[in-house]
CSV table of C-alpha atoms in Angstrom, one decimal:
chain,number,residue,atom,x,y,z
A,208,MET,CA,0.0,0.0,0.0
A,209,ILE,CA,2.8,2.5,1.0
A,210,SER,CA,6.4,2.0,0.0
A,211,VAL,CA,9.2,3.7,1.8
A,212,ASN,CA,12.1,3.6,-0.5
A,213,ASN,CA,15.7,4.2,0.6
A,214,ILE,CA,14.9,7.3,2.8
A,215,SER,CA,17.7,9.4,4.2
A,216,LEU,CA,17.4,12.5,6.4
A,217,ASN,CA,20.0,14.5,8.3
A,218,PHE,CA,18.7,16.8,11.1
A,219,SER,CA,20.8,19.3,13.0
A,220,LYS,CA,23.9,17.4,12.0
A,221,GLN,CA,22.3,14.1,13.3
A,222,VAL,CA,21.6,11.2,10.9
A,223,LEU,CA,17.9,10.3,11.5
A,224,PHE,CA,17.7,8.0,8.6
A,225,ASP,CA,20.3,6.3,6.6
A,226,GLY,CA,18.8,4.6,3.5
A,227,ILE,CA,15.7,2.9,5.3
A,228,SER,CA,13.1,1.0,3.3
A,229,PHE,CA,9.9,-0.9,4.2
A,230,LEU,CA,6.3,-1.6,3.2
A,231,ILE,CA,3.2,-0.8,4.9
A,232,ARG,CA,0.5,-3.3,3.7
A,233,PRO,CA,-3.3,-3.3,4.0
A,234,ASN,CA,-4.4,-4.1,7.5
A,235,ASP,CA,-0.8,-3.9,8.9
A,236,ARG,CA,-0.8,-3.0,12.6
A,237,ILE,CA,2.7,-1.5,13.1
A,238,GLY,CA,4.2,-0.2,16.3
A,239,LEU,CA,7.0,2.4,15.6
A,240,VAL,CA,9.5,2.4,18.5
A,241,GLY,CA,12.9,3.9,19.4
A,242,ASN,CA,14.6,6.2,21.8
A,243,ASN,CA,13.4,9.8,22.1
A,244,GLY,CA,14.9,11.7,19.1
A,245,SER,CA,15.3,8.7,16.9
A,246,GLY,CA,12.9,10.0,14.4
A,247,LYS,CA,9.6,8.4,15.0
A,248,THR,CA,7.4,11.4,14.6
A,249,THR,CA,9.4,12.6,11.7
A,250,LEU,CA,8.9,9.2,9.9
A,251,LEU,CA,5.1,9.6,10.3
A,252,LYS,CA,5.3,13.1,8.8
A,253,ILE,CA,7.4,11.8,5.8
A,254,ILE,CA,4.9,9.0,5.3
A,255,LEU,CA,2.1,11.7,5.5
A,256,GLY,CA,3.9,13.9,3.1
A,257,THR,CA,4.2,17.0,5.3
A,258,GLN,CA,8.1,16.6,5.5
A,259,GLU,CA,10.5,15.8,2.8
A,260,PRO,CA,13.5,13.4,3.1
A,261,ASP,CA,17.1,14.4,2.0
A,262,ASN,CA,16.9,11.3,-0.3
A,263,GLY,CA,14.6,8.5,-1.3
A,264,SER,CA,10.9,8.4,-1.9
A,265,ILE,CA,7.4,7.6,-0.7
A,266,GLU,CA,5.1,5.6,-3.1
A,267,LYS,CA,1.3,5.8,-2.4
A,268,PRO,CA,-1.5,4.6,-4.6
A,269,SER,CA,-3.7,7.3,-6.2
A,270,GLY,CA,-6.5,8.2,-3.9
A,271,LEU,CA,-5.0,6.8,-0.8
A,272,THR,CA,-6.6,8.4,2.4
A,273,ILE,CA,-4.4,8.9,5.6
A,274,GLY,CA,-5.6,10.0,8.9
A,275,TYR,CA,-2.9,11.6,11.2
A,276,LEU,CA,-3.2,12.3,14.8
A,277,PRO,CA,-0.1,14.5,16.1
A,278,GLN,CA,0.9,15.1,19.6
A,279,GLN,CA,0.1,18.8,19.2
A,280,MET,CA,-3.1,20.0,17.4
A,281,LYS,CA,-4.6,23.2,16.3
A,282,HIS,CA,-8.5,23.6,16.9
A,283,VAL,CA,-11.2,25.8,15.5
A,284,ASP,CA,-13.6,26.7,18.4
A,285,ASN,CA,-16.9,27.6,16.7
A,286,LYS,CA,-18.9,24.4,16.8
A,287,SER,CA,-20.5,22.1,19.3
A,288,LEU,CA,-18.7,18.8,20.2
A,289,PHE,CA,-21.3,16.7,18.0
A,290,ASN,CA,-21.2,19.1,15.1
A,291,GLU,CA,-17.4,19.3,15.1
A,292,VAL,CA,-17.0,15.6,15.1
A,293,LYS,CA,-19.7,15.3,12.4
A,294,THR,CA,-17.4,17.2,10.0
A,295,ALA,CA,-15.5,13.9,9.7
A,296,PHE,CA,-18.3,12.8,7.2
A,297,GLY,CA,-17.5,15.6,4.8
A,298,PRO,CA,-18.3,13.9,1.6
A,299,LEU,CA,-21.4,12.3,3.1
A,300,LEU,CA,-22.7,15.7,4.4
A,301,LYS,CA,-22.1,17.2,0.8
A,302,LEU,CA,-24.2,14.5,-0.6
A,303,GLN,CA,-26.9,15.1,2.0
A,304,ASP,CA,-27.0,18.8,1.3
A,305,LYS,CA,-27.3,17.9,-2.5
A,306,ALA,CA,-30.2,15.6,-1.8
A,307,ASP,CA,-32.0,18.4,0.3
A,308,TYR,CA,-31.3,20.9,-2.6
A,309,ILE,CA,-32.9,18.6,-5.1
A,310,GLY,CA,-35.6,17.7,-2.7
A,311,SER,CA,-36.5,21.4,-2.3
A,312,LEU,CA,-36.5,21.9,-6.2
A,313,ILE,CA,-39.0,19.0,-6.5
A,314,GLU,CA,-41.3,20.3,-3.9
A,315,ASN,CA,-41.2,23.7,-5.6
A,316,SER,CA,-41.9,22.2,-9.1
A,317,SER,CA,-45.4,22.4,-10.5
A,318,ASP,CA,-44.9,20.6,-13.9
A,319,PHE,CA,-44.9,17.0,-12.8
A,320,HIS,CA,-44.7,15.6,-16.2
A,321,SER,CA,-41.7,17.7,-17.5
A,322,GLN,CA,-38.3,16.1,-18.4
A,323,GLU,CA,-36.6,18.3,-15.8
A,324,TYR,CA,-38.8,17.1,-13.1
A,325,LEU,CA,-38.3,13.4,-14.0
A,326,SER,CA,-34.6,14.0,-14.1
A,327,LEU,CA,-34.6,15.5,-10.7
A,328,ILE,CA,-36.6,12.5,-9.4
A,329,ASN,CA,-34.2,10.1,-10.9
A,330,GLU,CA,-31.2,12.1,-9.5
A,331,LEU,CA,-32.6,12.2,-6.1
A,332,SER,CA,-33.3,8.4,-6.2
A,333,ASP,CA,-29.6,7.8,-7.1
A,334,ILE,CA,-28.3,10.0,-4.3
A,335,ASN,CA,-30.5,8.3,-1.8
A,336,THR,CA,-29.2,4.9,-2.9
A,337,ARG,CA,-25.7,6.1,-2.4
A,338,LEU,CA,-26.4,7.6,1.0
A,339,ASP,CA,-28.0,4.3,2.0
A,340,MET,CA,-24.8,2.4,0.8
A,341,LEU,CA,-22.6,4.9,2.7
A,342,GLY,CA,-24.6,4.3,5.9
A,343,ALA,CA,-26.0,7.9,6.3
A,344,ALA,CA,-28.9,6.6,8.4
A,345,LYS,CA,-26.4,5.5,10.9
A,346,MET,CA,-24.0,8.5,11.0
A,347,ASP,CA,-25.4,10.1,14.2
A,348,GLU,CA,-25.3,6.7,15.9
A,349,GLN,CA,-21.7,6.2,14.9
A,350,ILE,CA,-20.7,9.7,16.2
A,351,GLU,CA,-22.3,9.1,19.6
A,352,LYS,CA,-21.0,5.6,19.9
A,353,THR,CA,-17.3,6.9,19.2
A,354,LEU,CA,-17.7,9.8,21.4
A,355,TYR,CA,-19.1,7.7,24.4
A,356,GLY,CA,-16.3,5.2,23.7
A,357,LEU,CA,-13.7,8.0,24.2
A,358,GLY,CA,-15.2,9.1,27.5
A,359,PHE,CA,-17.8,11.8,26.5
A,360,VAL,CA,-21.2,11.9,28.0
A,361,LEU,CA,-24.6,13.0,26.6
A,362,GLU,CA,-24.4,16.3,28.3
A,363,ASP,CA,-21.2,17.1,26.4
A,364,MET,CA,-22.7,16.9,22.8
A,365,PRO,CA,-24.1,20.5,22.7
A,366,ARG,CA,-21.0,22.0,24.4
A,367,GLN,CA,-18.7,24.2,22.4
A,368,THR,CA,-15.3,22.7,21.7
A,369,SER,CA,-13.7,25.8,23.3
A,370,HIS,CA,-15.1,24.6,26.7
A,371,PHE,CA,-12.9,21.4,26.6
A,372,SER,CA,-9.4,21.2,28.0
A,373,GLY,CA,-6.4,20.2,25.8
A,374,GLY,CA,-6.7,16.4,26.7
A,375,TRP,CA,-10.4,16.3,25.8
A,376,ARG,CA,-9.6,18.2,22.5
A,377,MET,CA,-7.2,15.5,21.6
A,378,ARG,CA,-10.0,13.0,22.1
A,379,ILE,CA,-12.3,15.2,19.7
A,380,GLU,CA,-9.6,15.0,17.0
A,381,LEU,CA,-9.2,11.3,17.6
A,382,ALA,CA,-12.9,10.8,17.1
A,383,LYS,CA,-12.9,12.7,13.9
A,384,ILE,CA,-9.9,10.8,12.5
A,385,LEU,CA,-11.4,7.5,13.4
A,386,LEU,CA,-14.9,8.2,12.0
A,387,ALA,CA,-13.3,9.4,8.7
A,388,ASN,CA,-12.4,5.8,8.1
A,389,PRO,CA,-9.1,6.5,6.1
A,390,ASP,CA,-7.1,3.7,4.4
A,391,ILE,CA,-4.4,4.3,6.9
A,392,LEU,CA,-4.1,5.7,10.4
A,393,LEU,CA,-0.9,7.4,11.6
A,394,LEU,CA,-1.3,7.8,15.5
A,395,ASP,CA,1.3,9.7,17.5
A,396,GLU,CA,0.8,8.7,21.2
A,397,PRO,CA,-3.0,8.2,20.9
A,398,THR,CA,-3.4,7.1,24.5
A,399,ASN,CA,-2.2,10.3,25.9
A,400,HIS,CA,-4.9,11.9,28.0
A,401,LEU,CA,-7.0,8.7,27.8
A,402,ASP,CA,-8.4,6.9,30.8
A,403,ILE,CA,-8.3,3.2,31.1
A,404,GLU,CA,-11.8,2.6,29.8
A,405,SER,CA,-11.2,4.7,26.8
A,406,ILE,CA,-7.9,2.8,26.0
A,407,GLN,CA,-9.7,-0.4,26.1
A,408,TRP,CA,-12.3,1.0,23.8
A,409,LEU,CA,-9.8,2.3,21.3
A,410,GLU,CA,-8.0,-1.2,21.4
A,411,GLN,CA,-11.4,-2.8,20.5
A,412,PHE,CA,-11.9,-0.2,17.7
A,413,LEU,CA,-8.5,-0.7,16.2
A,414,ALA,CA,-8.8,-4.5,16.4
A,415,THR,CA,-11.5,-4.5,13.8
A,416,TYR,CA,-10.4,-1.4,11.9
A,417,ARG,CA,-10.5,-2.1,8.0
A,418,GLY,CA,-7.3,-0.2,7.2
A,419,ALA,CA,-3.7,-0.1,8.3
A,420,VAL,CA,-2.4,1.4,11.5
A,421,VAL,CA,1.0,2.8,12.3
A,422,LEU,CA,1.3,4.1,15.9
A,423,ILE,CA,3.9,5.4,18.4
A,424,SER,CA,3.1,4.8,21.9
A,425,HIS,CA,5.0,4.5,25.3
A,426,ASP,CA,2.1,2.3,26.5
A,427,ARG,CA,3.6,-1.1,26.2
A,428,ALA,CA,0.3,-2.9,27.0
A,429,PHE,CA,-1.3,-0.9,24.3
A,430,LEU,CA,1.3,-1.9,21.8
A,431,ASP,CA,0.9,-5.5,22.6
A,432,ASN,CA,-2.8,-5.4,22.3
A,433,VAL,CA,-3.0,-3.4,19.1
A,434,THR,CA,0.1,-4.1,17.0
A,435,LYS,CA,1.3,-7.2,15.2
A,436,ARG,CA,4.6,-5.8,13.8
A,437,THR,CA,7.3,-3.7,15.5
A,438,ILE,CA,9.7,-1.4,13.5
A,439,GLU,CA,12.5,-0.2,15.7
A,440,ILE,CA,14.5,3.1,14.5
A,441,SER,CA,18.1,2.8,15.9
A,442,LEU,CA,21.1,4.9,14.9
A,443,GLY,CA,19.5,5.8,11.5
A,444,LYS,CA,18.6,2.2,10.7
A,445,ILE,CA,15.3,0.2,11.0
A,446,TYR,CA,14.9,-3.3,12.3
A,447,ASP,CA,11.6,-4.8,11.2
A,448,TYR,CA,10.0,-7.6,13.4
A,449,LYS,CA,6.8,-9.3,12.5
A,450,VAL,CA,5.9,-9.5,16.1
A,451,PRO,CA,4.1,-7.3,18.7
A,452,TYR,CA,6.1,-5.3,21.3
A,453,SER,CA,6.7,-7.8,24.2
A,454,LYS,CA,8.1,-10.5,21.6
A,455,PHE,CA,10.1,-7.7,19.9
A,456,THR,CA,11.9,-6.8,23.1
A,457,ALA,CA,13.1,-10.5,23.5
A,458,LEU,CA,14.2,-10.6,19.9
A,459,ARG,CA,16.0,-7.3,20.1
A,460,LYS,CA,17.9,-8.5,23.2
A,461,GLU,CA,19.0,-11.6,21.2
A,462,ARG,CA,19.9,-9.5,18.3
A,463,ARG,CA,22.0,-7.0,20.3
A,464,GLN,CA,23.9,-10.1,22.0
A,465,GLN,CA,24.7,-11.4,18.6
A,466,GLN,CA,25.8,-7.9,17.5
A,467,LEU,CA,28.1,-7.7,20.6
A,468,ALA,CA,29.5,-11.1,20.0
A,469,ALA,CA,30.2,-10.3,16.3
A,470,TYR,CA,31.8,-6.9,17.3
A,471,LYS,CA,34.2,-8.7,20.0
A,472,ASN,CA,35.1,-11.3,17.4
A,473,GLN,CA,35.8,-8.6,14.8
A,474,GLN,CA,37.9,-6.7,17.3
A,475,LYS,CA,39.9,-9.8,18.1
A,476,GLU,CA,40.4,-10.5,14.4
A,477,ILE,CA,41.6,-7.0,14.0
A,478,ALA,CA,44.1,-7.3,16.9
A,479,ASP,CA,45.4,-10.8,15.5
A,480,ILE,CA,45.9,-9.2,12.0
A,481,ASN,CA,47.7,-6.2,13.6
A,482,ARG,CA,50.0,-8.5,15.5
A,483,PHE,CA,50.7,-10.4,12.2
A,484,ILE,CA,51.5,-7.2,10.4
A,485,GLU,CA,53.8,-5.9,13.0
A,486,ARG,CA,55.6,-9.1,13.3
A,487,PHE,CA,56.3,-9.8,9.6
A,488,ARG,CA,56.2,-6.2,8.1
A,489,TYR,CA,59.9,-6.2,7.3
A,490,LYS,CA,60.2,-9.9,6.1
A,491,ASN,CA,60.3,-10.2,2.3
A,492,THR,CA,59.1,-13.7,2.4
A,493,LYS,CA,56.0,-12.4,4.1
A,494,ALA,CA,55.3,-9.3,2.1
A,495,VAL,CA,52.4,-10.6,0.0
A,496,GLN,CA,50.6,-11.9,3.1
A,497,VAL,CA,51.2,-8.7,5.0
A,498,GLN,CA,49.8,-6.5,2.2
A,499,SER,CA,46.8,-8.9,1.8
A,500,ARG,CA,46.1,-8.4,5.5
A,501,ILE,CA,46.4,-4.7,5.3
A,502,LYS,CA,43.9,-4.5,2.4
A,503,TYR,CA,41.6,-6.9,4.4
A,504,LEU,CA,42.0,-4.6,7.6
A,505,ASP,CA,41.1,-1.6,5.5
A,506,LYS,CA,37.8,-3.2,4.4
A,507,LEU,CA,36.9,-4.2,8.0
A,508,GLU,CA,37.5,-0.6,9.3
């Protein structure tokens, strides 16, 4: 679905990404992990398209929709909670407006046998069919279900969004992103400001979500309950594990032990080669072997 191709990026003289590549497939559940400052949020922005890498490319299918929940958000405070969240159904609302407009034209028409009248009837029928297919009748129900799941109550529905604190505004934005039903969700610390009940609801929602999910979270239990694949960013490289977080930590420990053992073996080999070079550097009979080891040493270093 999305192909990350040989991405490189330097930031403030630090190498964030050094030629990283991976695929995001439909229905993937990916946890993006790494130390603070390793580039997790930056990678989400590159996938989204709001930040450009120094080198490499992102390939996306035409028409792919992406929902992005950042850690910091901007809000427009001129709607009630319910109506603000309802904007997630933008295309559906436009279709409803069109149906209402055509309906008003039909009501005000007096020539019931004209071609124009019959065309309006047919067009309204087609639009209503599309509205039924898109689940317009259940839109309000979906909004309420999502808002209740994220901890809002009935009394909150008419309240202006400006009356909610920063943490609750994050829930409003999360509700809009989930209800928009994009092909891929990019979630940066989605459990921040959520209580246990809301986290559990979000886990259940994402478990049946039709699209792909890539998320950053410091909540290990949430990662385990949602993700099935873990991508670690470390020193500009990525390590892709087809397992959730807990299993990843065990495999990472094993990988690091192997890397340490390989490093120690390499250092021992370098020391042995250096001793050989120093011992036989000035012996003509060993000149070819010494030069061969010097070239090999250059490759290792």
